[in-house]
Amino acid sequence: MQIIKTIEELRPIVKGWRKEGLRVGLVPTMGYLHEGHKSLIVKAVSENDRVVVSDFVNPTQFGVNEDLASYPRDIERDAAICEEAGADLIFHPEPEEMYFADSCTFVNMDKLTKGLCGKTRPTHFRGVCTVVSKLFHIVTPDRAYFGQKDAQQLAVIRRMVRDLNFDIEIVGCPIVREKDGLAMSSRNTYLSGEERKAALILHKSLLLGKQMMEQGERDAAKVKAAIIQNMETEPLAKVDYVEIVNPDSLENIDIIKGKALIATAVYIGKTRLIDNEM
Ligand code: PAF
């Protein structure tokens, strides 16, 4: 498995694969890989002839007061995980390789990015859409793999691919959880022992909401209120949002009829965690 740092080196490799008629899968990541990422890579390996994992902490998706500088990084550990999962190549560029000093072109989305995480992270999805578009142009994959944990990101990328006519199949993959239910995330490493226990309230509360819906509750406001009330039993948790939305349009649902995504973001101490259930 190769680790490639420049676009100039990467392009001829992928072109060579294409000439041979090989199908290429891309797993975009910001590194510090965990079992969730590994499951995406394993799936990509099973469905494509060659798999590229991008490992790039993308500065444009972090807000000014967010954790860009402290975001965990460990390329050697990532390389071992990618190798084990069967990836062929890691694309690991420096920020200067991805962005010109005077870059002034960004991919903006009007809808889908305003609610949920977009409310408190107003520039986040502009950064995500921009870097993912760039990765799509650089790697030219047939398929790209994203986790369902970032449900808003998945919906936004699906919409971007549709709206901008990228000829790429977007594959959404299930959330991978620790045994006790905590959704895997590179940011879990920020949690102290006490916070790690407190973080279990996210999934427990989501399951409570899901159970209410399964038992026939149709009033989204009631389900939301019960989830928030349950979250608030945990003193270390501060709810950013709990919303019940259509998983494709991300529009709020009042009366639950068809598919409904319960999405949440919660601060556990200083760490903001997201999770969802359908
Ligand atoms: O989900 C992530 O890790 C990032 O948002 C992504 C898609 C790799 C873009 O930087």
PDB file of C-alpha atoms in Angstrom, residues 75-169:
ATOM      1  CA  ILE A  75      -0.705   8.691   9.943  1.00  0.00           C
ATOM      2  CA  GLU A  76       1.349   5.621  10.915  1.00  0.00           C
ATOM      3  CA  ARG A  77      -1.502   4.117  12.887  1.00  0.00           C
ATOM      4  CA  ASP A  78      -3.914   5.057  10.056  1.00  0.00           C
ATOM      5  CA  ALA A  79      -1.646   3.361   7.508  1.00  0.00           C
ATOM      6  CA  ALA A  80      -1.663   0.126   9.539  1.00  0.00           C
ATOM      7  CA  ILE A  81      -5.484   0.165   9.695  1.00  0.00           C
ATOM      8  CA  CYS A  82      -5.804   0.878   5.953  1.00  0.00           C
ATOM      9  CA  GLU A  83      -3.342  -1.880   5.109  1.00  0.00           C
ATOM     10  CA  GLU A  84      -5.209  -4.370   7.286  1.00  0.00           C
ATOM     11  CA  ALA A  85      -8.535  -3.396   5.728  1.00  0.00           C
ATOM     12  CA  GLY A  86      -7.119  -3.953   2.232  1.00  0.00           C
ATOM     13  CA  ALA A  87      -6.845  -0.375   0.886  1.00  0.00           C
ATOM     14  CA  ASP A  88      -4.446   0.178  -2.029  1.00  0.00           C
ATOM     15  CA  LEU A  89      -3.436   3.768  -1.474  1.00  0.00           C
ATOM     16  CA  ILE A  90      -3.652   6.551   1.113  1.00  0.00           C
ATOM     17  CA  PHE A  91      -3.862  10.092  -0.214  1.00  0.00           C
ATOM     18  CA  HIS A  92      -2.382  12.235   2.566  1.00  0.00           C
ATOM     19  CA  PRO A  93      -1.826  15.774   1.274  1.00  0.00           C
ATOM     20  CA  GLU A  94      -0.661  18.840   3.194  1.00  0.00           C
ATOM     21  CA  PRO A  95      -3.159  21.730   3.333  1.00  0.00           C
ATOM     22  CA  GLU A  96      -0.983  23.676   0.838  1.00  0.00           C
ATOM     23  CA  GLU A  97      -1.386  20.816  -1.644  1.00  0.00           C
ATOM     24  CA  MET A  98      -5.180  21.003  -1.413  1.00  0.00           C
ATOM     25  CA  TYR A  99      -5.652  24.772  -1.240  1.00  0.00           C
ATOM     26  CA  PHE A 100      -3.900  27.551  -3.114  1.00  0.00           C
ATOM     27  CA  ALA A 101      -3.006  30.481  -0.856  1.00  0.00           C
ATOM     28  CA  ASP A 102      -5.432  32.581  -2.930  1.00  0.00           C
ATOM     29  CA  SER A 103      -8.159  29.906  -3.402  1.00  0.00           C
ATOM     30  CA  CYS A 104     -11.470  31.694  -3.861  1.00  0.00           C
ATOM     31  CA  THR A 105     -13.792  29.007  -5.244  1.00  0.00           C
ATOM     32  CA  PHE A 106     -16.034  27.127  -2.832  1.00  0.00           C
ATOM     33  CA  VAL A 107     -19.021  24.797  -3.120  1.00  0.00           C
ATOM     34  CA  ASN A 108     -22.014  26.239  -1.284  1.00  0.00           C
ATOM     35  CA  MET A 109     -25.362  24.574  -0.721  1.00  0.00           C
ATOM     36  CA  ASP A 110     -28.421  26.694  -0.010  1.00  0.00           C
ATOM     37  CA  LYS A 111     -30.691  24.126   1.585  1.00  0.00           C
ATOM     38  CA  LEU A 112     -29.906  21.115   3.814  1.00  0.00           C
ATOM     39  CA  THR A 113     -26.938  22.921   5.399  1.00  0.00           C
ATOM     40  CA  LYS A 114     -28.832  25.541   7.393  1.00  0.00           C
ATOM     41  CA  GLY A 115     -30.404  23.369  10.110  1.00  0.00           C
ATOM     42  CA  LEU A 116     -29.046  20.704  12.484  1.00  0.00           C
ATOM     43  CA  CYS A 117     -25.224  21.084  12.697  1.00  0.00           C
ATOM     44  CA  GLY A 118     -25.359  23.978  10.208  1.00  0.00           C
ATOM     45  CA  LYS A 119     -27.051  26.194  12.816  1.00  0.00           C
ATOM     46  CA  THR A 120     -24.022  26.332  15.080  1.00  0.00           C
ATOM     47  CA  ARG A 121     -21.446  25.526  12.361  1.00  0.00           C
ATOM     48  CA  PRO A 122     -22.487  27.930   9.562  1.00  0.00           C
ATOM     49  CA  THR A 123     -19.358  27.453   7.408  1.00  0.00           C
ATOM     50  CA  HIS A 124     -18.858  23.727   8.043  1.00  0.00           C
ATOM     51  CA  PHE A 125     -20.704  22.284   5.053  1.00  0.00           C
ATOM     52  CA  ARG A 126     -19.163  24.775   2.628  1.00  0.00           C
ATOM     53  CA  GLY A 127     -15.808  23.304   3.695  1.00  0.00           C
ATOM     54  CA  VAL A 128     -17.079  19.713   3.441  1.00  0.00           C
ATOM     55  CA  CYS A 129     -18.685  20.208  -0.001  1.00  0.00           C
ATOM     56  CA  THR A 130     -15.583  21.975  -1.283  1.00  0.00           C
ATOM     57  CA  VAL A 131     -13.072  19.378  -0.114  1.00  0.00           C
ATOM     58  CA  VAL A 132     -15.243  16.420  -1.143  1.00  0.00           C
ATOM     59  CA  SER A 133     -15.698  17.956  -4.639  1.00  0.00           C
ATOM     60  CA  LYS A 134     -11.949  18.427  -4.885  1.00  0.00           C
ATOM     61  CA  LEU A 135     -11.316  14.825  -3.781  1.00  0.00           C
ATOM     62  CA  PHE A 136     -13.862  13.604  -6.332  1.00  0.00           C
ATOM     63  CA  HIS A 137     -12.044  15.529  -9.101  1.00  0.00           C
ATOM     64  CA  ILE A 138      -8.612  14.374  -7.934  1.00  0.00           C
ATOM     65  CA  VAL A 139      -9.407  10.679  -7.359  1.00  0.00           C
ATOM     66  CA  THR A 140     -12.276  10.306  -9.909  1.00  0.00           C
ATOM     67  CA  PRO A 141     -13.794   7.331  -8.040  1.00  0.00           C
ATOM     68  CA  ASP A 142     -16.712   5.215  -9.236  1.00  0.00           C
ATOM     69  CA  ARG A 143     -18.035   4.970  -5.684  1.00  0.00           C
ATOM     70  CA  ALA A 144     -17.452   6.949  -2.490  1.00  0.00           C
ATOM     71  CA  TYR A 145     -18.210   5.723   1.031  1.00  0.00           C
ATOM     72  CA  PHE A 146     -19.559   7.804   3.929  1.00  0.00           C
ATOM     73  CA  GLY A 147     -20.796   6.879   7.411  1.00  0.00           C
ATOM     74  CA  GLN A 148     -24.416   7.314   8.456  1.00  0.00           C
ATOM     75  CA  LYS A 149     -23.215   8.812  11.766  1.00  0.00           C
ATOM     76  CA  ASP A 150     -22.794  12.129   9.939  1.00  0.00           C
ATOM     77  CA  ALA A 151     -26.340  11.832   8.593  1.00  0.00           C
ATOM     78  CA  GLN A 152     -26.525  15.487   7.564  1.00  0.00           C
ATOM     79  CA  GLN A 153     -23.183  15.232   5.759  1.00  0.00           C
ATOM     80  CA  LEU A 154     -24.391  12.117   3.910  1.00  0.00           C
ATOM     81  CA  ALA A 155     -27.619  13.850   2.802  1.00  0.00           C
ATOM     82  CA  VAL A 156     -25.680  16.974   1.766  1.00  0.00           C
ATOM     83  CA  ILE A 157     -23.175  14.970  -0.289  1.00  0.00           C
ATOM     84  CA  ARG A 158     -25.900  12.944  -1.988  1.00  0.00           C
ATOM     85  CA  ARG A 159     -27.629  16.206  -2.929  1.00  0.00           C
ATOM     86  CA  MET A 160     -24.396  17.806  -4.142  1.00  0.00           C
ATOM     87  CA  VAL A 161     -23.604  14.775  -6.313  1.00  0.00           C
ATOM     88  CA  ARG A 162     -27.093  14.954  -7.810  1.00  0.00           C
ATOM     89  CA  ASP A 163     -27.108  18.729  -8.315  1.00  0.00           C
ATOM     90  CA  LEU A 164     -23.592  18.909  -9.792  1.00  0.00           C
ATOM     91  CA  ASN A 165     -23.907  15.705 -11.869  1.00  0.00           C
ATOM     92  CA  PHE A 166     -20.936  13.889 -10.407  1.00  0.00           C
ATOM     93  CA  ASP A 167     -20.861  10.419 -11.960  1.00  0.00           C
ATOM     94  CA  ILE A 168     -20.170   8.804  -8.586  1.00  0.00           C
ATOM     95  CA  GLU A 169     -22.275   6.400  -6.541  1.00  0.00           C
TER      96      GLU A 169
END
